[in-house]
Short mmCIF file of N, CA and C in Angstrom, two decimals:
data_model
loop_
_atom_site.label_atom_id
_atom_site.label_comp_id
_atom_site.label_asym_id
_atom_site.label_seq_id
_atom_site.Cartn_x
_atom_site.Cartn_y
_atom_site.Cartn_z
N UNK A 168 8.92 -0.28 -78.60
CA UNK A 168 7.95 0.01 -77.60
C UNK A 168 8.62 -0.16 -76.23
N UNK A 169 8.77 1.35 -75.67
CA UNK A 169 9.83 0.73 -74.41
C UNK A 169 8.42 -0.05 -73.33
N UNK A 170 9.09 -1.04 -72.24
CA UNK A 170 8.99 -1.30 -71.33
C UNK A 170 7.71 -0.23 -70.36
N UNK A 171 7.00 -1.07 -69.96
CA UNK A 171 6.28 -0.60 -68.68
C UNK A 171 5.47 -2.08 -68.15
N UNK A 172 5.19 -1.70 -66.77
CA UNK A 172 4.62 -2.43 -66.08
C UNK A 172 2.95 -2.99 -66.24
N UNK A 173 2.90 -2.45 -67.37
CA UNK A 173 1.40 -2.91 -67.69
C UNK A 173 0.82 -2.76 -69.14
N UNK A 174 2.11 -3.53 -69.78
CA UNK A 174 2.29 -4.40 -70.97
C UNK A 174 1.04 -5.63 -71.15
N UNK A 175 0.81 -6.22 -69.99
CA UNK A 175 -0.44 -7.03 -69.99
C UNK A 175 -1.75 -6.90 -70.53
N UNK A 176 -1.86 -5.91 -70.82
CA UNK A 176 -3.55 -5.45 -71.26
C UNK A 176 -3.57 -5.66 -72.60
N UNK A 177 -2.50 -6.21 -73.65
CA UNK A 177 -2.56 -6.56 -74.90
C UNK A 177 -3.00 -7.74 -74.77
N UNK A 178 -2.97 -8.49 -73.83
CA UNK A 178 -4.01 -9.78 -73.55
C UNK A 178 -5.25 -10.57 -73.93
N UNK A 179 -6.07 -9.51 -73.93
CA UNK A 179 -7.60 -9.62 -73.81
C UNK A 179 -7.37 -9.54 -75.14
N UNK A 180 -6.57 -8.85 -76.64
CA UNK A 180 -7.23 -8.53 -77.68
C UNK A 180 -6.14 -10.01 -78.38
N UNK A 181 -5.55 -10.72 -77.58
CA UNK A 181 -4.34 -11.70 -78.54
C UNK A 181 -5.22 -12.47 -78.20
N UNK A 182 -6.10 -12.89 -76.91
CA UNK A 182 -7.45 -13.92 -76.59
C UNK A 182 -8.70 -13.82 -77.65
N UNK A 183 -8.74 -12.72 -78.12
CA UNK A 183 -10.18 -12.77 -78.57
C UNK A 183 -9.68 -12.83 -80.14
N UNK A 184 -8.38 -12.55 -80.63
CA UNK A 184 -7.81 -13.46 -82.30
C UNK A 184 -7.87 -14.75 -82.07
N UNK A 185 -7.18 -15.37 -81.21
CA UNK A 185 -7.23 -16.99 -80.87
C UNK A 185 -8.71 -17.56 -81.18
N UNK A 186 -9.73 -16.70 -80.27
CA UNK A 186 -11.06 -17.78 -80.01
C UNK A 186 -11.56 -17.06 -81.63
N UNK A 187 -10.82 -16.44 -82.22
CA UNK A 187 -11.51 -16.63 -84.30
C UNK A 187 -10.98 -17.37 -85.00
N UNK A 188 -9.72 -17.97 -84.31
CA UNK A 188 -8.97 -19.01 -85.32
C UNK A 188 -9.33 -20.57 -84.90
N UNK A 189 -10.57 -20.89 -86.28
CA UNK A 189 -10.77 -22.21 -86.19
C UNK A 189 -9.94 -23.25 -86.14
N UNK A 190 -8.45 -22.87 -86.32
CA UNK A 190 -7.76 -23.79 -86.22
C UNK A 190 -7.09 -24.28 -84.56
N UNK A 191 -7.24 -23.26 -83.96
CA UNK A 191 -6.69 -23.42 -82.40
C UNK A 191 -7.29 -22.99 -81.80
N UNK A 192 -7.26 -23.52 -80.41
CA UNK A 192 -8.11 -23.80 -79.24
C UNK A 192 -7.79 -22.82 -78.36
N UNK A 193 -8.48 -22.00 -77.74
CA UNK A 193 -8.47 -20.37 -77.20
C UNK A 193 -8.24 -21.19 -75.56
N UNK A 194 -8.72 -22.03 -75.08
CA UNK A 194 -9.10 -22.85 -74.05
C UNK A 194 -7.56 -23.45 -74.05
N UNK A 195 -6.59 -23.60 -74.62
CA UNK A 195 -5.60 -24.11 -74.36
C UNK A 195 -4.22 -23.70 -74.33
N UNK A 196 -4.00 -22.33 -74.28
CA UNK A 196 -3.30 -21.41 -74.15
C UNK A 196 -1.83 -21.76 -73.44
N UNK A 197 -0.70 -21.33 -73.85
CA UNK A 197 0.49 -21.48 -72.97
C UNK A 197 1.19 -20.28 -73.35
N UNK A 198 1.59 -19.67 -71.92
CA UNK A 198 2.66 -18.69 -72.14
C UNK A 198 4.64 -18.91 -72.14
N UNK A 199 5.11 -19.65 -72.95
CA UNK A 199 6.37 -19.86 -72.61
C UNK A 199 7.59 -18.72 -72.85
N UNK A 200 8.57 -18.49 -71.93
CA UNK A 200 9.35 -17.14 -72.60
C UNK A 200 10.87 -17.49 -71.62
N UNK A 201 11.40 -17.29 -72.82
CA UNK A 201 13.10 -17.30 -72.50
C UNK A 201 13.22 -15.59 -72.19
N UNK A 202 14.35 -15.72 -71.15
CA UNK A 202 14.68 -14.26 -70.43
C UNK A 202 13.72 -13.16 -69.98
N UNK A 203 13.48 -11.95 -70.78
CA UNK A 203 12.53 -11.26 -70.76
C UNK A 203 11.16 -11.81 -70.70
N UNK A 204 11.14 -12.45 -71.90
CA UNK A 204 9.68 -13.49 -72.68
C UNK A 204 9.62 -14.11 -70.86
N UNK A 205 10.54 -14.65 -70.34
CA UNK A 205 10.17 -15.94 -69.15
C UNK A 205 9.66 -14.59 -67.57
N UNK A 206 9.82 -13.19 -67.82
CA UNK A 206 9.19 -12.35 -67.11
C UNK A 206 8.08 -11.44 -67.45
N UNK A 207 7.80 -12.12 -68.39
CA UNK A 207 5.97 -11.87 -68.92
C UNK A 207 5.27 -12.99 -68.68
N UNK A 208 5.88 -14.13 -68.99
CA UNK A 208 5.17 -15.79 -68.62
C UNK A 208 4.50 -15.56 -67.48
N UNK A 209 5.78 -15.26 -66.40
CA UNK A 209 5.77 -15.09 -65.07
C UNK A 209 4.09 -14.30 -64.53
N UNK A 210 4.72 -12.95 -64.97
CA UNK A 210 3.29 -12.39 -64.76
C UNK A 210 2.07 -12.62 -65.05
N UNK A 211 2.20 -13.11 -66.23
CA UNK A 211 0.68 -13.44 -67.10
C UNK A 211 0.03 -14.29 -66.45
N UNK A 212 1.43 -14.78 -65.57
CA UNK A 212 0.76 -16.90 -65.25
C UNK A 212 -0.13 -16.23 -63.56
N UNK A 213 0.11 -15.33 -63.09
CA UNK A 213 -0.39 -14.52 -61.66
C UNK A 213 -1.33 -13.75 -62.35
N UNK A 214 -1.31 -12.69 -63.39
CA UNK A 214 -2.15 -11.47 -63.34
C UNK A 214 -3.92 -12.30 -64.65
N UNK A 215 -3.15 -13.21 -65.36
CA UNK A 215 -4.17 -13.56 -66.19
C UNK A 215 -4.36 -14.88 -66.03
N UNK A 216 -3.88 -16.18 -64.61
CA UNK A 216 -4.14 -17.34 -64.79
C UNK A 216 -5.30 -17.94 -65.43
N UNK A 217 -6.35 -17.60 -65.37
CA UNK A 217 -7.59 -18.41 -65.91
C UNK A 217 -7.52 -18.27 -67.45
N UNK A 218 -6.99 -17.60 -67.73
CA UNK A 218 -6.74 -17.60 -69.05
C UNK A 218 -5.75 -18.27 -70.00
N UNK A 219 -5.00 -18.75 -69.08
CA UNK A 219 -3.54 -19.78 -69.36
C UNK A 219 -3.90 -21.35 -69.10
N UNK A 220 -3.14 -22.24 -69.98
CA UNK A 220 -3.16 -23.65 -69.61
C UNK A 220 -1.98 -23.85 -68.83
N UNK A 221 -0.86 -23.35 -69.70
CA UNK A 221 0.63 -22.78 -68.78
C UNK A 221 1.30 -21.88 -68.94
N UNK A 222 2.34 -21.82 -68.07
CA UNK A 222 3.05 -20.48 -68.53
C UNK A 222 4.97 -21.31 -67.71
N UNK A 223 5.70 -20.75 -68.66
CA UNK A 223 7.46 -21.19 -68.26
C UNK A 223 8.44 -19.85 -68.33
N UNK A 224 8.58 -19.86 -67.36
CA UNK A 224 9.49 -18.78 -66.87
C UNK A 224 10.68 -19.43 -66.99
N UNK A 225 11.67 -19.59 -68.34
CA UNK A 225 13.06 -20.27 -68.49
C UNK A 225 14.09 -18.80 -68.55
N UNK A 226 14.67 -18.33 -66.99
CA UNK A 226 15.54 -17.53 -67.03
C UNK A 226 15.14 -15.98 -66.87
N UNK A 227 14.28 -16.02 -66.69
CA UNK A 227 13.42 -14.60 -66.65
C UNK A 227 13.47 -13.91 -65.43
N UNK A 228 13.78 -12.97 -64.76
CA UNK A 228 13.76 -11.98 -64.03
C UNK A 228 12.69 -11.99 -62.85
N UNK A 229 12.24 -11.72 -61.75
CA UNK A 229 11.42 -12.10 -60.81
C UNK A 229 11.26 -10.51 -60.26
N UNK A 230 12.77 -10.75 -59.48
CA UNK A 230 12.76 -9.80 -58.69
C UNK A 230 14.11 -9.34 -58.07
N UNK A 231 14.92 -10.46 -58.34
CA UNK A 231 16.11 -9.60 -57.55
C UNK A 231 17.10 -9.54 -58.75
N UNK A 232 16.50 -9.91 -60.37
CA UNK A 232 17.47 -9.59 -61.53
C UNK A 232 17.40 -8.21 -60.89
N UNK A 233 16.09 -7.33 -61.11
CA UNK A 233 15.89 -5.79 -60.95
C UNK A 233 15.96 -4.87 -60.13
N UNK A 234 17.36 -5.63 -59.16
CA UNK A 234 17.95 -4.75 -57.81
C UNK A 234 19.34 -4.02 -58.89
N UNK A 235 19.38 -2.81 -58.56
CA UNK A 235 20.52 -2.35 -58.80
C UNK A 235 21.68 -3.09 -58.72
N UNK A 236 22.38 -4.09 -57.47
CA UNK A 236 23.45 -4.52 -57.16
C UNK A 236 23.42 -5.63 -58.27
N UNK A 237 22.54 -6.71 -58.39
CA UNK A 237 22.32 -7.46 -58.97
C UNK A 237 22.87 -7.23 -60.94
N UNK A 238 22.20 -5.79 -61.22
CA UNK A 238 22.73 -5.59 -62.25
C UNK A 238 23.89 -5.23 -62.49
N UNK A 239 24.56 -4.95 -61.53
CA UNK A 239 25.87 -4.57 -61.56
C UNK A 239 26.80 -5.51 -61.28
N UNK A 240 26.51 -6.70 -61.03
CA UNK A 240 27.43 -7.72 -60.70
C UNK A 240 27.31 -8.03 -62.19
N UNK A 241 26.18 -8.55 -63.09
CA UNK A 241 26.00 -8.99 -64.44
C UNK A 241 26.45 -8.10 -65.23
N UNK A 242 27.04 -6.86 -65.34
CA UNK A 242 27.48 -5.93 -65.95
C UNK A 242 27.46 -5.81 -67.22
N UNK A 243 28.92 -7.26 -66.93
CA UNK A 243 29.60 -7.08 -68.19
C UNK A 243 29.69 -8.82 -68.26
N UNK A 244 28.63 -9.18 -68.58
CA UNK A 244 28.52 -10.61 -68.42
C UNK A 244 28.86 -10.93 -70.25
N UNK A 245 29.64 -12.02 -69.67
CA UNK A 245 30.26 -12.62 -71.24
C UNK A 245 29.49 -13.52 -72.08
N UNK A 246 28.26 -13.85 -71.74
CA UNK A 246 27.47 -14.70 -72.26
C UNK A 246 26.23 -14.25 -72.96
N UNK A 247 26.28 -13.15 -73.94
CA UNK A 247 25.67 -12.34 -74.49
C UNK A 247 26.56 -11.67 -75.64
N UNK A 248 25.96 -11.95 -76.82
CA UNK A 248 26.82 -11.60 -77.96
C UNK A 248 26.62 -10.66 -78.83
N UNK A 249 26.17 -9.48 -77.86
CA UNK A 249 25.64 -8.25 -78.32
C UNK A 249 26.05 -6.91 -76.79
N UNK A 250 26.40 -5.64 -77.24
CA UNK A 250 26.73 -4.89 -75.94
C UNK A 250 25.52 -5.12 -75.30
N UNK A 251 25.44 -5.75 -74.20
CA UNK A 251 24.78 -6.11 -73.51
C UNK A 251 23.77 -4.50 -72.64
N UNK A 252 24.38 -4.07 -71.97
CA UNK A 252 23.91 -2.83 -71.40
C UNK A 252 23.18 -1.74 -72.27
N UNK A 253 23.63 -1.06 -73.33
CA UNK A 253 22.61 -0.25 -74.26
C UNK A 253 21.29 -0.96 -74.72
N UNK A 254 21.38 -2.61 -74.96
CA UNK A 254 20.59 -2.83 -75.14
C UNK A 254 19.23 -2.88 -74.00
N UNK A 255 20.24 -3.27 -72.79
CA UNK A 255 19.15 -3.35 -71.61
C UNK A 255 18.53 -1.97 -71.62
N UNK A 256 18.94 -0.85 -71.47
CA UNK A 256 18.70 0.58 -71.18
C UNK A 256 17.50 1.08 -71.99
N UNK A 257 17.18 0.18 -73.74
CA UNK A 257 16.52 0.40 -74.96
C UNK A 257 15.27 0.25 -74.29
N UNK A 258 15.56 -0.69 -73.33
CA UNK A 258 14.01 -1.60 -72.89
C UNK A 258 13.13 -0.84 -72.36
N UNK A 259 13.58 0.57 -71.40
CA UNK A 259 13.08 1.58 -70.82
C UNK A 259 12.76 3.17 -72.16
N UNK A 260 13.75 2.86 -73.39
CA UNK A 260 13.88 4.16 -74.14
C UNK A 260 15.22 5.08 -73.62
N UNK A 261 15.80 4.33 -73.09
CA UNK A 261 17.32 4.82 -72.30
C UNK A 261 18.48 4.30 -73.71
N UNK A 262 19.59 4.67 -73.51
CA UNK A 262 20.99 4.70 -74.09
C UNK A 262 22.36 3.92 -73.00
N UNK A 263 21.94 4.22 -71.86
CA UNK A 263 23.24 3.97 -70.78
C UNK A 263 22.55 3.29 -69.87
N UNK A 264 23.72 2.35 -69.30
CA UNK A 264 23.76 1.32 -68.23
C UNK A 264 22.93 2.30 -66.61
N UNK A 265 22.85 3.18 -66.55
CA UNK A 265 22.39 4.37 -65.38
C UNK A 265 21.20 4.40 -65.97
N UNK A 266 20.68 4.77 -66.89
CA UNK A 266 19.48 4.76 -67.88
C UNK A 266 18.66 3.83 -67.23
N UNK A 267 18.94 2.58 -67.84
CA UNK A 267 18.56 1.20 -66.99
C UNK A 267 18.15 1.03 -65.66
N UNK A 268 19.49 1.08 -64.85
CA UNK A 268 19.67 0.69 -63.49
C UNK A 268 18.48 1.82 -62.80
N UNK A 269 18.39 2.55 -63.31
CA UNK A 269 17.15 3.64 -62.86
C UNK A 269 15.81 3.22 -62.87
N UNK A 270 15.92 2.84 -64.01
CA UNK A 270 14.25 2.40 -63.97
C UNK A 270 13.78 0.84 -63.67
N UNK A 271 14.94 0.35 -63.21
CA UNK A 271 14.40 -1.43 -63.58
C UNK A 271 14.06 -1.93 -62.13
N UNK A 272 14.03 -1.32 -61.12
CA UNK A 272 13.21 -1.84 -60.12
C UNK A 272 11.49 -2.05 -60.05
N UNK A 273 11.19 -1.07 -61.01
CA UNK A 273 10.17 -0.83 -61.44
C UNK A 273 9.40 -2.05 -62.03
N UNK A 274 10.14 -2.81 -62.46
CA UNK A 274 9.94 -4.64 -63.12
C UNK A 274 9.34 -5.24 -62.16
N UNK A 275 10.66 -5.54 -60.92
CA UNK A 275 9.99 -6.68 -59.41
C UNK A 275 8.57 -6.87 -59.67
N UNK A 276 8.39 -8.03 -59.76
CA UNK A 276 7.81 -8.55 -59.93
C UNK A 276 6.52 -8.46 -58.08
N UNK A 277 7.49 -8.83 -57.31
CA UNK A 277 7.54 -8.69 -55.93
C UNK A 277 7.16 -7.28 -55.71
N UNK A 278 8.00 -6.47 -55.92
CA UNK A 278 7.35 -4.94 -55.22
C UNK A 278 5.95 -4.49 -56.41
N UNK A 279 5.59 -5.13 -57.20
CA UNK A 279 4.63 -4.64 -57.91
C UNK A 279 3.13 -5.43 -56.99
N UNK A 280 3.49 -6.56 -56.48
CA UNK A 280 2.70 -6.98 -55.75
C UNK A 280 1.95 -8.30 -56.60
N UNK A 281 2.72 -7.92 -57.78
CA UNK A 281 2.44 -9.26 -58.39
C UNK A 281 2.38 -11.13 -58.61
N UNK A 282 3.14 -10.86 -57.56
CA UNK A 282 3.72 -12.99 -56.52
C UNK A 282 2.55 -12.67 -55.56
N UNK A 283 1.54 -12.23 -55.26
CA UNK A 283 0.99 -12.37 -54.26
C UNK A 283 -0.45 -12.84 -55.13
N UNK A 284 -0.58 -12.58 -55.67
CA UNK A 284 -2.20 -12.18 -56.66
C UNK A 284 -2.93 -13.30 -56.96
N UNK A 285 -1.96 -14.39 -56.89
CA UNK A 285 -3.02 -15.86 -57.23
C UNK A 285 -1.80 -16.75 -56.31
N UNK A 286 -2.12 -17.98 -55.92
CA UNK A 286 -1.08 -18.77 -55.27
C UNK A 286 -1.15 -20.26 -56.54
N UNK A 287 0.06 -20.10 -56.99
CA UNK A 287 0.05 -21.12 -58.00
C UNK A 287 0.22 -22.57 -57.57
N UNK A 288 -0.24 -23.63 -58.46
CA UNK A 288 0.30 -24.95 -58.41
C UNK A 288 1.24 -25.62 -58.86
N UNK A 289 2.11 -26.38 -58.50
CA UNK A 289 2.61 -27.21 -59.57
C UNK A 289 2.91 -28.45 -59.82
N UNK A 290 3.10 -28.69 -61.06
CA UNK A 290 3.04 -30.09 -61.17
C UNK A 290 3.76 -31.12 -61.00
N UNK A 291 4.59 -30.95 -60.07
CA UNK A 291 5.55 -32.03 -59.32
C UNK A 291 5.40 -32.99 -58.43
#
C-alpha cells in the first residue's frame, strides 16, 4: 500500500475493534513507532490526540528527513541492512532513489500543516 498523506482515516475503524475487545481498554490507547511507525505516532499524536493516551516518535521523520538535501546526504547510509533507497522509493510505488526524492516532501509533517493542529504537552 504505497504511502499518502492521509493514511490516518484507518483510525476511526482500529478504535471502534478496540472498544469490542473486552479484554482492552479503548480509553487507553498508545501510539508508539520506530522510524516510519515514529512518523505516524507523530501525526496521530496532532491529527487524532483525544483519542491517544500517548504517542513516541523514536526516530521518525518530521520534516526536514523529507527535504531533498537531507535525503541525499543519508543516501547511502551504512546503518541499514537492506538497499536502502529502492526500498524508500516502494513507499511512494517508485523503484529509484529520484522516484522517492520526488515525492517525499509531500510527508513534512510541517508543510502539511500538521505541527500546528493541537499544541502538545509534555511530561518533563
Amino acid at each position: 500500500m504505497p504511502a499518502t498523506t492521509s493514511r490516518t482515516r484507518t483510525l476511526p475503524e482500529a478504535q471502534q475493534w478496540l472498544r469490542e475487545q473486552q479484554d482492552l481498554d479503548a480509553d487507553r490507547v498508545a501510539a508508539p513507532g520506530l522510524s516510519f511507525g515514529g512518523y505516524w505516532a507523530m501525526k496521530l499524536a496532532h491529527t487524532h490526540r483525544e483519542q491517544l493516551a500517548a504517542a513516541v516518535n523514536w526516530g521518525g521523520g518530521v520534516h526536514l528527513t523529507f527535504q531533498p538535501e537531507w535525503q541525499e546526504r543519508s543516501r547511502d547510509a551504512s546503518s541499514y541492512l537492506m538497499d536502502l533507497m529502492p526500498a524508500r522509493a516502494r513507499i511512494f510505488g517508485g523503484s529509484t532513489f529520484e522516484d522517492y526524492v520526488d515525492r517525499c516532501p509531500e510527508l513534512s509533517l510541517l508543510d502539511q500543516g500538521v505541527l500546528e493542529t493541537t499544541e502538545l504537552t509534555s511530561a518533563a
